[in-house]
Every structure is written in structure tokens, then in C-alpha cells.
Coordinates of C-alpha atoms and ligand atoms in Angstrom, one line a residue:
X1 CA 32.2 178.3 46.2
X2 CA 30.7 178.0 42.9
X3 CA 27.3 179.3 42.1
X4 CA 24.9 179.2 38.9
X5 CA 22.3 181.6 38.9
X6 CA 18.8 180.7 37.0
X7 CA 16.4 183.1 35.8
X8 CA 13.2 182.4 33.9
X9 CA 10.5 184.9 35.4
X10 CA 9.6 186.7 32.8
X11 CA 11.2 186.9 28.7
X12 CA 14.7 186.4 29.5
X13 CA 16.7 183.0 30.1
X14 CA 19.9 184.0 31.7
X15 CA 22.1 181.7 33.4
X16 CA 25.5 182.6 35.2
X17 CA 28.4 181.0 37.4
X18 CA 29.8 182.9 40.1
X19 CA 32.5 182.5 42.7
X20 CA 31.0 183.7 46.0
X21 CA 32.6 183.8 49.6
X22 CA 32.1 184.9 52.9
X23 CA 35.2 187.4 52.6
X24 CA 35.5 188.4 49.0
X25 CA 33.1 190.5 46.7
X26 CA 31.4 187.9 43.9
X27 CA 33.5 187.3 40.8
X28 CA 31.3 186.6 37.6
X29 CA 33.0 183.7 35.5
X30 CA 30.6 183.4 32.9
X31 CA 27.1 185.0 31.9
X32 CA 25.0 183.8 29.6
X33 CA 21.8 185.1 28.2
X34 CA 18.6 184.6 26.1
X35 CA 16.4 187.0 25.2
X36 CA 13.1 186.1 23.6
X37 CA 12.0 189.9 22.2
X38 CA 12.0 188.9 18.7
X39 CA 9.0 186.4 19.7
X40 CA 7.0 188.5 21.7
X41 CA 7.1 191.5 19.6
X42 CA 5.0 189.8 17.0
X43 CA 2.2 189.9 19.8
X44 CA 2.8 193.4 21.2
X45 CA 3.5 192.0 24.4
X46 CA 4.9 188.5 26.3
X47 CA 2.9 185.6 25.6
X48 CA 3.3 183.2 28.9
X49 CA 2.6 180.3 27.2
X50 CA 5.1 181.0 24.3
X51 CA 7.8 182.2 27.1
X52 CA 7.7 179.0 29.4
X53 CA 8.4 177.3 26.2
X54 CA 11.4 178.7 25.4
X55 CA 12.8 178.7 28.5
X56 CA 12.3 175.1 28.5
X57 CA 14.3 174.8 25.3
X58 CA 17.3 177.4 26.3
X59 CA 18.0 176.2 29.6
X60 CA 19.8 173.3 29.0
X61 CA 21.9 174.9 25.6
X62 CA 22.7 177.8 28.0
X63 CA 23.9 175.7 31.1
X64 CA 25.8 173.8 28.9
X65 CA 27.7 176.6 27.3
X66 CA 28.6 177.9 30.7
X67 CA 30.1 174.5 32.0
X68 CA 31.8 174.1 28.9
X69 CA 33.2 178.0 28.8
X70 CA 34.2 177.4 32.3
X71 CA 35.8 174.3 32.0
X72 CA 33.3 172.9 35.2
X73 CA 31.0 170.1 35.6
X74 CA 27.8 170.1 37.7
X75 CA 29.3 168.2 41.1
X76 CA 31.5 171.3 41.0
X77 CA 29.0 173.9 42.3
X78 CA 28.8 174.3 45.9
X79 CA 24.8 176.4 44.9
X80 CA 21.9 176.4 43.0
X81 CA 20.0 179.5 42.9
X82 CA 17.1 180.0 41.1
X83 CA 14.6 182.8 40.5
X84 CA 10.8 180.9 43.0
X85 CA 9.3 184.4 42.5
X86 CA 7.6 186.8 41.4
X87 CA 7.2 186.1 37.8
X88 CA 5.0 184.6 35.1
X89 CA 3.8 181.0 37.3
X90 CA 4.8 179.2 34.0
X91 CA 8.0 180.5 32.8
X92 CA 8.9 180.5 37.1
X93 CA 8.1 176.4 37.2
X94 CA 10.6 176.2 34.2
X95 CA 13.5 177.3 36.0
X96 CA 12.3 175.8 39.0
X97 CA 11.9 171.6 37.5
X98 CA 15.0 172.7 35.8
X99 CA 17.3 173.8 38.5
X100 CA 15.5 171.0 41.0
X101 CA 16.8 168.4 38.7
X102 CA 20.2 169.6 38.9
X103 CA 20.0 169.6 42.3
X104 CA 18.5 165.8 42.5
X105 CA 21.6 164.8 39.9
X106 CA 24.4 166.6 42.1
X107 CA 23.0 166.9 45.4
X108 CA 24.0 170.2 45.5
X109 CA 22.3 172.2 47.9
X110 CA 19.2 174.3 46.4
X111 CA 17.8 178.0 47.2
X112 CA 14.7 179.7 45.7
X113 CA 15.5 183.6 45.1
X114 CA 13.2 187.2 45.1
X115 CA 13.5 188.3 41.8
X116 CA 13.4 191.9 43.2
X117 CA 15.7 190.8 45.5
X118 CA 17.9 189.8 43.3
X119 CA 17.7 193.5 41.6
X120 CA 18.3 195.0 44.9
X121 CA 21.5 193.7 45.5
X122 CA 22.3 193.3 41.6
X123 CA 24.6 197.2 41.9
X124 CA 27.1 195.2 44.1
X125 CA 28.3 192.9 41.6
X126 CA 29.5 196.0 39.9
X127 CA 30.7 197.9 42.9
X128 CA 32.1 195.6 45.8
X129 CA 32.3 198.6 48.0
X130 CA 28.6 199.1 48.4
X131 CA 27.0 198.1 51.7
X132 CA 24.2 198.2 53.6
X133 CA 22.1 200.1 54.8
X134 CA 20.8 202.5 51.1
X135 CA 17.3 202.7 49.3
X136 CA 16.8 201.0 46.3
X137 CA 14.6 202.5 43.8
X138 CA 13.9 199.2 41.4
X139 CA 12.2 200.0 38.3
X140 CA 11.6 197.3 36.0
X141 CA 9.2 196.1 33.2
X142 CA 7.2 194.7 36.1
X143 CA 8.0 196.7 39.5
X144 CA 8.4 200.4 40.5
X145 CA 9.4 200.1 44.2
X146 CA 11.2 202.3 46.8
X147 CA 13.0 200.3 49.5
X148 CA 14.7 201.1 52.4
X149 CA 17.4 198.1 52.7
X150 CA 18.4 198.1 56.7
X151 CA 20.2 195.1 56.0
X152 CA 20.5 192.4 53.1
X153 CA 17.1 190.5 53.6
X154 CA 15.6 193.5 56.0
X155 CA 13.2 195.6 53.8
X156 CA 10.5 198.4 54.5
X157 CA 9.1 200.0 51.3
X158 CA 8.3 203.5 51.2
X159 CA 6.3 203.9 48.0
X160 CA 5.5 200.9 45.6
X161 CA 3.4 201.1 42.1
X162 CA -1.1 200.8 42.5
X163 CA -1.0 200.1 38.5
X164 CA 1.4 200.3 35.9
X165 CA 4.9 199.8 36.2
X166 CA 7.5 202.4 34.8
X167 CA 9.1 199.9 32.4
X168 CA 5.3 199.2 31.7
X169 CA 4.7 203.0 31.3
X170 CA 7.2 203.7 28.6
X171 CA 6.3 200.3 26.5
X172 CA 2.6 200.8 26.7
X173 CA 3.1 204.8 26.0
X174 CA 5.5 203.7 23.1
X175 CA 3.1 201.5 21.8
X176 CA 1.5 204.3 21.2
X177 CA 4.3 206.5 19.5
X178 CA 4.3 203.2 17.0
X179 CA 7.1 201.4 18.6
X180 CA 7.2 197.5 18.3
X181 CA 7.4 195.7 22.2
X182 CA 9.0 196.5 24.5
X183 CA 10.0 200.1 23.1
X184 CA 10.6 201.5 26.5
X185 CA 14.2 201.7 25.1
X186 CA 13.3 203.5 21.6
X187 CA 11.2 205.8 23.1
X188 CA 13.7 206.8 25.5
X189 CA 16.4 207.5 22.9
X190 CA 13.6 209.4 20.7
X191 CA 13.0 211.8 23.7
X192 CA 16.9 212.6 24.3
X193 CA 17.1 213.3 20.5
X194 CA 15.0 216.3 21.9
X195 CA 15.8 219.3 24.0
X196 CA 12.2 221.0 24.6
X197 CA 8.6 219.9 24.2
X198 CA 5.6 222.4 23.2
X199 CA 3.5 219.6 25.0
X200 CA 2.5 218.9 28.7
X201 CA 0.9 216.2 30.5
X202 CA -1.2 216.3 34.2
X203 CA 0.9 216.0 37.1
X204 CA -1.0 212.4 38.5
X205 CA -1.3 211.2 42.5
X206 CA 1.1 214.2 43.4
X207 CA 0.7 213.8 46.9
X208 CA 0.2 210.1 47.0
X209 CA 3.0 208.0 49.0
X210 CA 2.8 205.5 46.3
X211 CA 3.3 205.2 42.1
X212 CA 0.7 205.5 40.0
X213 CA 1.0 205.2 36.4
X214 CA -2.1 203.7 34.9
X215 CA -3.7 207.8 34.5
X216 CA -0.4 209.5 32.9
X217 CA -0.9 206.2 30.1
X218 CA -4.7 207.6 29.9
X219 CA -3.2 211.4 29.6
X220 CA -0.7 210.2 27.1
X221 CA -3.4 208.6 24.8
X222 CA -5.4 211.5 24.6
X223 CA -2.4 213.4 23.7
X224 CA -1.2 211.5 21.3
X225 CA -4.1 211.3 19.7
X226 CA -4.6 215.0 19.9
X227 CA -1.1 215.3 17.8
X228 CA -1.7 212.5 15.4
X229 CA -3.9 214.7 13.7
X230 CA -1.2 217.3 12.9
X231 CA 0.0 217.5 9.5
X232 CA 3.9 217.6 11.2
X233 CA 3.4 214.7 13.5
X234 CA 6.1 212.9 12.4
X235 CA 8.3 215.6 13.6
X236 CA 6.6 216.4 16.6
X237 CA 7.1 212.4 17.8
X238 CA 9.9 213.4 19.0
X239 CA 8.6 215.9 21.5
X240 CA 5.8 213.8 23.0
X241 CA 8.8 211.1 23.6
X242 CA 10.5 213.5 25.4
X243 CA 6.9 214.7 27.1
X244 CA 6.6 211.5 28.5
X245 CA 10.2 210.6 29.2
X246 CA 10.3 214.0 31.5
X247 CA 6.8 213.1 32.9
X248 CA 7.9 209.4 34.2
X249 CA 11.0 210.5 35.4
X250 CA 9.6 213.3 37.4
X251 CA 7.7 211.3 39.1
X252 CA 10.4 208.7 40.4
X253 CA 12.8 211.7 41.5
X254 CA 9.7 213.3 43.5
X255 CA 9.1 209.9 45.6
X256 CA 12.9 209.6 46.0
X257 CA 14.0 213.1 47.4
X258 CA 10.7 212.7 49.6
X259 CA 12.0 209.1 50.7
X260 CA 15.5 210.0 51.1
X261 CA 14.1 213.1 53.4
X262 CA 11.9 210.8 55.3
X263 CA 14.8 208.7 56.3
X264 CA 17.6 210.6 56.1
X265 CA 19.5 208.3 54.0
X266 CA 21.6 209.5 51.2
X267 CA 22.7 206.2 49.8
X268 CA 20.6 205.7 46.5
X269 CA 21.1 202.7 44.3
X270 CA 19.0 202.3 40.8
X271 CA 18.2 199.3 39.6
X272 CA 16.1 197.2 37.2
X273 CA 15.8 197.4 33.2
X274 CA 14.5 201.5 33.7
X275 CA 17.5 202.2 35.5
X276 CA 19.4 201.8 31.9
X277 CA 17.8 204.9 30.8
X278 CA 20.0 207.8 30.3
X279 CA 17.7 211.1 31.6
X280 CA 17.0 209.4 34.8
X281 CA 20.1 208.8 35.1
X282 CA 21.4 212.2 34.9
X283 CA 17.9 213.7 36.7
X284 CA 19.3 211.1 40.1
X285 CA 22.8 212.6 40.1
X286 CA 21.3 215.8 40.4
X287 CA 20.2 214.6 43.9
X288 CA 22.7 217.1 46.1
X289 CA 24.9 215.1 48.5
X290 CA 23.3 211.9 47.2
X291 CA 26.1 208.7 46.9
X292 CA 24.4 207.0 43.7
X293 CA 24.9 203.4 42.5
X294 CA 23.7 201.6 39.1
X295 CA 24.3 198.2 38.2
X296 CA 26.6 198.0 34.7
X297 CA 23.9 198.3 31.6
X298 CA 24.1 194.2 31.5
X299 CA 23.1 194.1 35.3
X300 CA 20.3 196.8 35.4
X301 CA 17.8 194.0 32.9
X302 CA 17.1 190.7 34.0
X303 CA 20.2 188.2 34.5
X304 CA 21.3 185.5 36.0
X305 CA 24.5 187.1 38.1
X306 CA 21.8 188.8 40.0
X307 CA 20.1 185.6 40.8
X308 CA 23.6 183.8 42.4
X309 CA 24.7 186.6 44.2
X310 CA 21.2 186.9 45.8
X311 CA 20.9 183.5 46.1
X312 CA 24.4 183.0 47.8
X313 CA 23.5 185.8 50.6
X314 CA 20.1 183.8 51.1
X315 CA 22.1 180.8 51.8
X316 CA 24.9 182.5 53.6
X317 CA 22.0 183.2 56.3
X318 CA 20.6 179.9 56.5
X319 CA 18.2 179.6 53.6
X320 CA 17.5 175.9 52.1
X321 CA 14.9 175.0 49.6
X322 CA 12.8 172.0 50.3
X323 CA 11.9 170.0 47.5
X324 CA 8.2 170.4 47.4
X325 CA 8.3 173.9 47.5
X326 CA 6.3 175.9 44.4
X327 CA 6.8 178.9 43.0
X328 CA 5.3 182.1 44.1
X329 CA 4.4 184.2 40.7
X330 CA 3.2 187.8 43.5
X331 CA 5.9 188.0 46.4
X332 CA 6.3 191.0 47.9
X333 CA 10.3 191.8 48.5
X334 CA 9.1 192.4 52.4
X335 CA 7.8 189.1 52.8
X336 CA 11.1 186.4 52.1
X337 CA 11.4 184.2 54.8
X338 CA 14.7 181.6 55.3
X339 CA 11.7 179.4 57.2
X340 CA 9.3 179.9 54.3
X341 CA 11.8 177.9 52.0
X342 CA 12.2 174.9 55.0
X343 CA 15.2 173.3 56.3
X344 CA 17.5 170.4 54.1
Ligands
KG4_1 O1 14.2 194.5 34.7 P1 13.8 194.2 33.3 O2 14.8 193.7 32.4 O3 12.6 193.1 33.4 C1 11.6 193.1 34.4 O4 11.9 192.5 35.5 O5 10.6 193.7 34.1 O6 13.1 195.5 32.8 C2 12.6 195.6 31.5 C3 12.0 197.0 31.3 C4 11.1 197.1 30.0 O7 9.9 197.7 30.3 C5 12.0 198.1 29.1 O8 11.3 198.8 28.2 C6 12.6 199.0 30.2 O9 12.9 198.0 31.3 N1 13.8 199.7 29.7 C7 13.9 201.0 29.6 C8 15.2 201.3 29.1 N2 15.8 200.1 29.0 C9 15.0 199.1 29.4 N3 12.9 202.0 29.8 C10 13.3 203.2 29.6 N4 14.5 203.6 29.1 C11 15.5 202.7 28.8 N5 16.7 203.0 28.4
ZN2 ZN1 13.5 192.2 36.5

């Protein structure tokens, strides 16, 4: 069946159509996507109000270019999927009037997705032969997670952020470095411009189960303000990128050889916009007898493919939204219910 995927939580309207069955992996026929950086960066960081906005304004143009792309009108989907949670409450009711109204005009059935859901299962658009059970390590803008998937909607998390996210780590530290939002990406290709730092930063909640990232941003300011007062700062940017580039990826690969020793499970896939970056990357395949997964660069930030091929597996198992339902802008992964989103 045919399946569009909506998703407005956060800065990104991205809409796709999927083929999904019960005996083939997905087949992407068209993605389309919006990002809204150029607004936000004027800020330093996403303005809700100014999001919800825009999504309200690219929705429609995006839909439209994929039924037109695809040759397929709306009585042709057999899904609607749409991101109910967690997310910015505003930009999240976007989507949701949005994709409710599609559903009233077609009576096509409806289903509300996990965003981090979606992530977790986003590596098998890419690779059909991944299955159940592996760990997901999701690191996004917004979520730093470890989760043990036993089966698709079956989670136990094993270490999840206090504070900060990672994504949230490397824009706030770039910020700092002088980077416009979201920087995570600049700073991160700074740093690998660099082999060796003459800087260090504390080792922070070493020994807790879970993330913590809100006292390495405290380290990081002090040290970049220490260095600012160099004459050769502008050369030695470059070395506190890659300072704090080693220092956040330390930290995931600790939890995740700890987690994968805890439950013995050696299938590891990455995902969420961090998962893009190219020294964790390389620091994960050093894992020894690890079997690694990434979503393609386009699947590892926020889309909509992830959102339809969640969304098909929720309805696959019996999930139905009901029409009153709201959106839920904090929603842990561990916590989706098929009977939370009611019966048609
Ligand atoms: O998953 P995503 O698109 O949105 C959320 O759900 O948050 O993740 C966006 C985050 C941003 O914080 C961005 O700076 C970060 O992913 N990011 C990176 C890289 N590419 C994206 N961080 C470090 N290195 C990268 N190469
Ligand atoms: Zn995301």
C-alpha cells in the first residue's frame, strides 16, 4: 500500500510516499524536504512560533509536489502517518490538523508516530536486511538515547540524556567557536581538519548509566574563553573543535561498549542527525565484532521516510488514530501504546 509520511516536530517539513507491505522491505517513491535553518539562524536557535508557521505554509506545496512527482492522488494512499510526538507542541499540531484533514477528505485510515521511533527504525529503509533484535544509539538535535529494541515497538533503554542533547552539545559548544545555528555540522568538519589537540576537557558523569552533557558545555566555555585570549586563536579553533568533537564522542562509545556488554548484543545501529558525523562514525566501527548500521546521510536528520515506514509497522500491529487525539510534545520511546491512539 501507499504511505505518506509527515513530519513537523521540530525545523524540518519533510514529507514522503512509500510503498510498504507485509512481505517486501519499504520502497521510497518520492521524498521531499524543507528545511527552515536559514530562519532560525538569525535567532541562534528555533523560534517555535516562527517554525509552526512555516510548516503551515510548506505542507501543502510539499504534498503537492509529491502527488504530482508520483503521478498519485490522495484516495490512492492506503496510510497516513504522521509525526503525534515528541516535538515542539506547535509545529507537532501543524502536521497533526494537516494530516487529519487528509484523512477526513480521503477516509484513509490515520496513525500518529514516535518521532524517535521513527529514527529507530529509520537504518532499515537503507538496509532491508536488518532485523530485530539490535540497540539503537539515537542522537539527535533533541535526544541522546541507548535502546535495546527486542522487537519493533518493544523498547528498554539503557542510558538516556539528564540535560543536553549531543546534537545540542556540538551547536551550543559551536556557538561558542562563532558558528551560526545549528553548527554541530561546521564544528565537526573543523575538528577533522585536525589531527591532535594541545587541549583537554574533564571527563563528566564517568560512571553514571545515563548522558550528561550540560557540565562538558560549562567545561567548554571556560576553555574557550581561556583560548580566546591567545594572540593565535584563530589557529588554535581548530584544536578545541576537535577537543570537543573527541570529548562528545568518547562519551557515546563509553555507554555503548558498556551497553552492548550488559546485554550481549552486538547489533549496533546509529541514528539521528549526529549519526552524520564522520569521527563517530569511524570511533563505532572500531567496536570489535560489532555488526554496525547507519541510515544513508538523508535518513540520519529528520524526514519524512522515517515517519511512513514507522508509521506502517504501527499500523501493521493494530495501531489507529482516533480523531480527537492530541499531540504529545515529551513521549518517551518506552511508552507508545497501539491502545493509547484508540480503535477506528
Ligand atoms: O535528527 P535531527 O535532524 O533533528 C532532531 O531530531 O533533533 O538532528 C539534528 C542535529 C543538530 O544538532 C545538528 O547539529 C546535528 O544533528 N548534526 C551533527 C552533524 N550533522 C548534524 N552533529 C555533529 N556532526 C555532524 N556531522
Ligand atoms: Zn529527529
Amino acid at each position: 500500500m501507499k504511505v505518506i509520511g509527515i513530519e513537523t516536530s521540530c525545523d524540518e517539513t519533510a514529507v514522503a510516499l512509500l510503498e510498504c507491505d507485509a512481505t517486501a522491505p519499504p520502497v521510497i517513491l518520492h521524498e521531499e524536504i524543507s528545511s527552515q535553518i536559514d530562519l532560525h539562524k538569525l535567532y541562534g536557535g528555533v523560534v517555535p512560533e516562527l517554525a509552526s508557521r512555516e510548516h503551515l505554509r510548506n505542507l501543502p506545496v510539499l504534498v503537492d509536489r509529491v502527488w504530482k512527482n508520483c503521478g498519485v492522488k490522495p484516495t490512492d494512499l492506503g496510510l497516513i502517518a504522521v509525526t503525534q510526538g515528541p516535538g515542539l507542541k506547535g509545529c507537532l499540531l501543524m502536521g497533526l490538523s494537516f494530516a487529519k484533514g487528509l484523512a477526513l477528505q480521503t477516509g484513509v485510515p490515520l496513525v500518529g508516530v514516535n518521532h524517535i521511533e521513527g529514527h529507530i527504525v529509520a537504518p532499515q529503509l537503507d538496509s532491508p536486511e536488518l532485523n530485530f533484535p539490535y540497540l539503537a544509539l539515537v542522537v539527535s538535535g533533541g535526544h541522546t538515547e541507548i535502546v535495546e529494541v527486542q522487537q519493533f515497538g518493544q523498547y528498554r533503554i539503557h542510558a538516556r540524556t539528564i540535560d543536553d542533547a549531543s546534537g545540542e552539545a556540538f551547536d551550543k559548544s559551536a556557538h561558542l567557536l562563532g558558528f551560526e545555528y545549528p553548527g554541530g555540522p561546521q564544528l565537526a568538519g573543523l575538528a577533522d581538519s585536525c589531527q591532535a589537540s594541545r587541549f583537554s576537557l574533564p571527563r563528566v558523569m564517568r560512571n553514571s548509566d545515563d548522558f550528561s552533557f550540560s557540565g562538558l558545555k560549562t567545561a567548554i566555555g571556560l576553555l574557550v574563553k581561556q583560548a580566546s585570549k591567545m594572540p593565535e586563536y584563530s589557529e588554535l579553533r581548530a584544536e578545541l573543535a576537535w577537543t570537543i568533537q573527541e570529548s562528545i564522542v568518547t562519551t557515546l562509545l563509553e555507554k555503548l561498549r558498556r551497553v552492548m556488554e550488559e546485554t550481549d548484543c552486538r547489533r549496533v545501529v546509529v541514528t539521528g542527525g549526529v549519526s552524520a558525523n564522520r569521527r563517530l562514525r569511524s570511533a563505532i566501527s572500531s567496536i570489535e565484532e560489532a555488526e554496525i548500521y547507519y541510515p544513508n546521510m538523508n535518513h540520519c536528520m529528520d524526514n519524512g521516510a522515517m515517519i511512513a515506514w514507522a508509521g506502517w509497522l504501527r499500523y501493521y500491529n493494530g495501531a489507529r488514530l482516533l480523531p480527537s487525539a492530541g499531540v504529545h510534545s515529551r513521549w518517551p520511546v518506552e511508552t507508545i501504546t497501539n491502545m493509547e491512539q484508540g480503535t477506528e
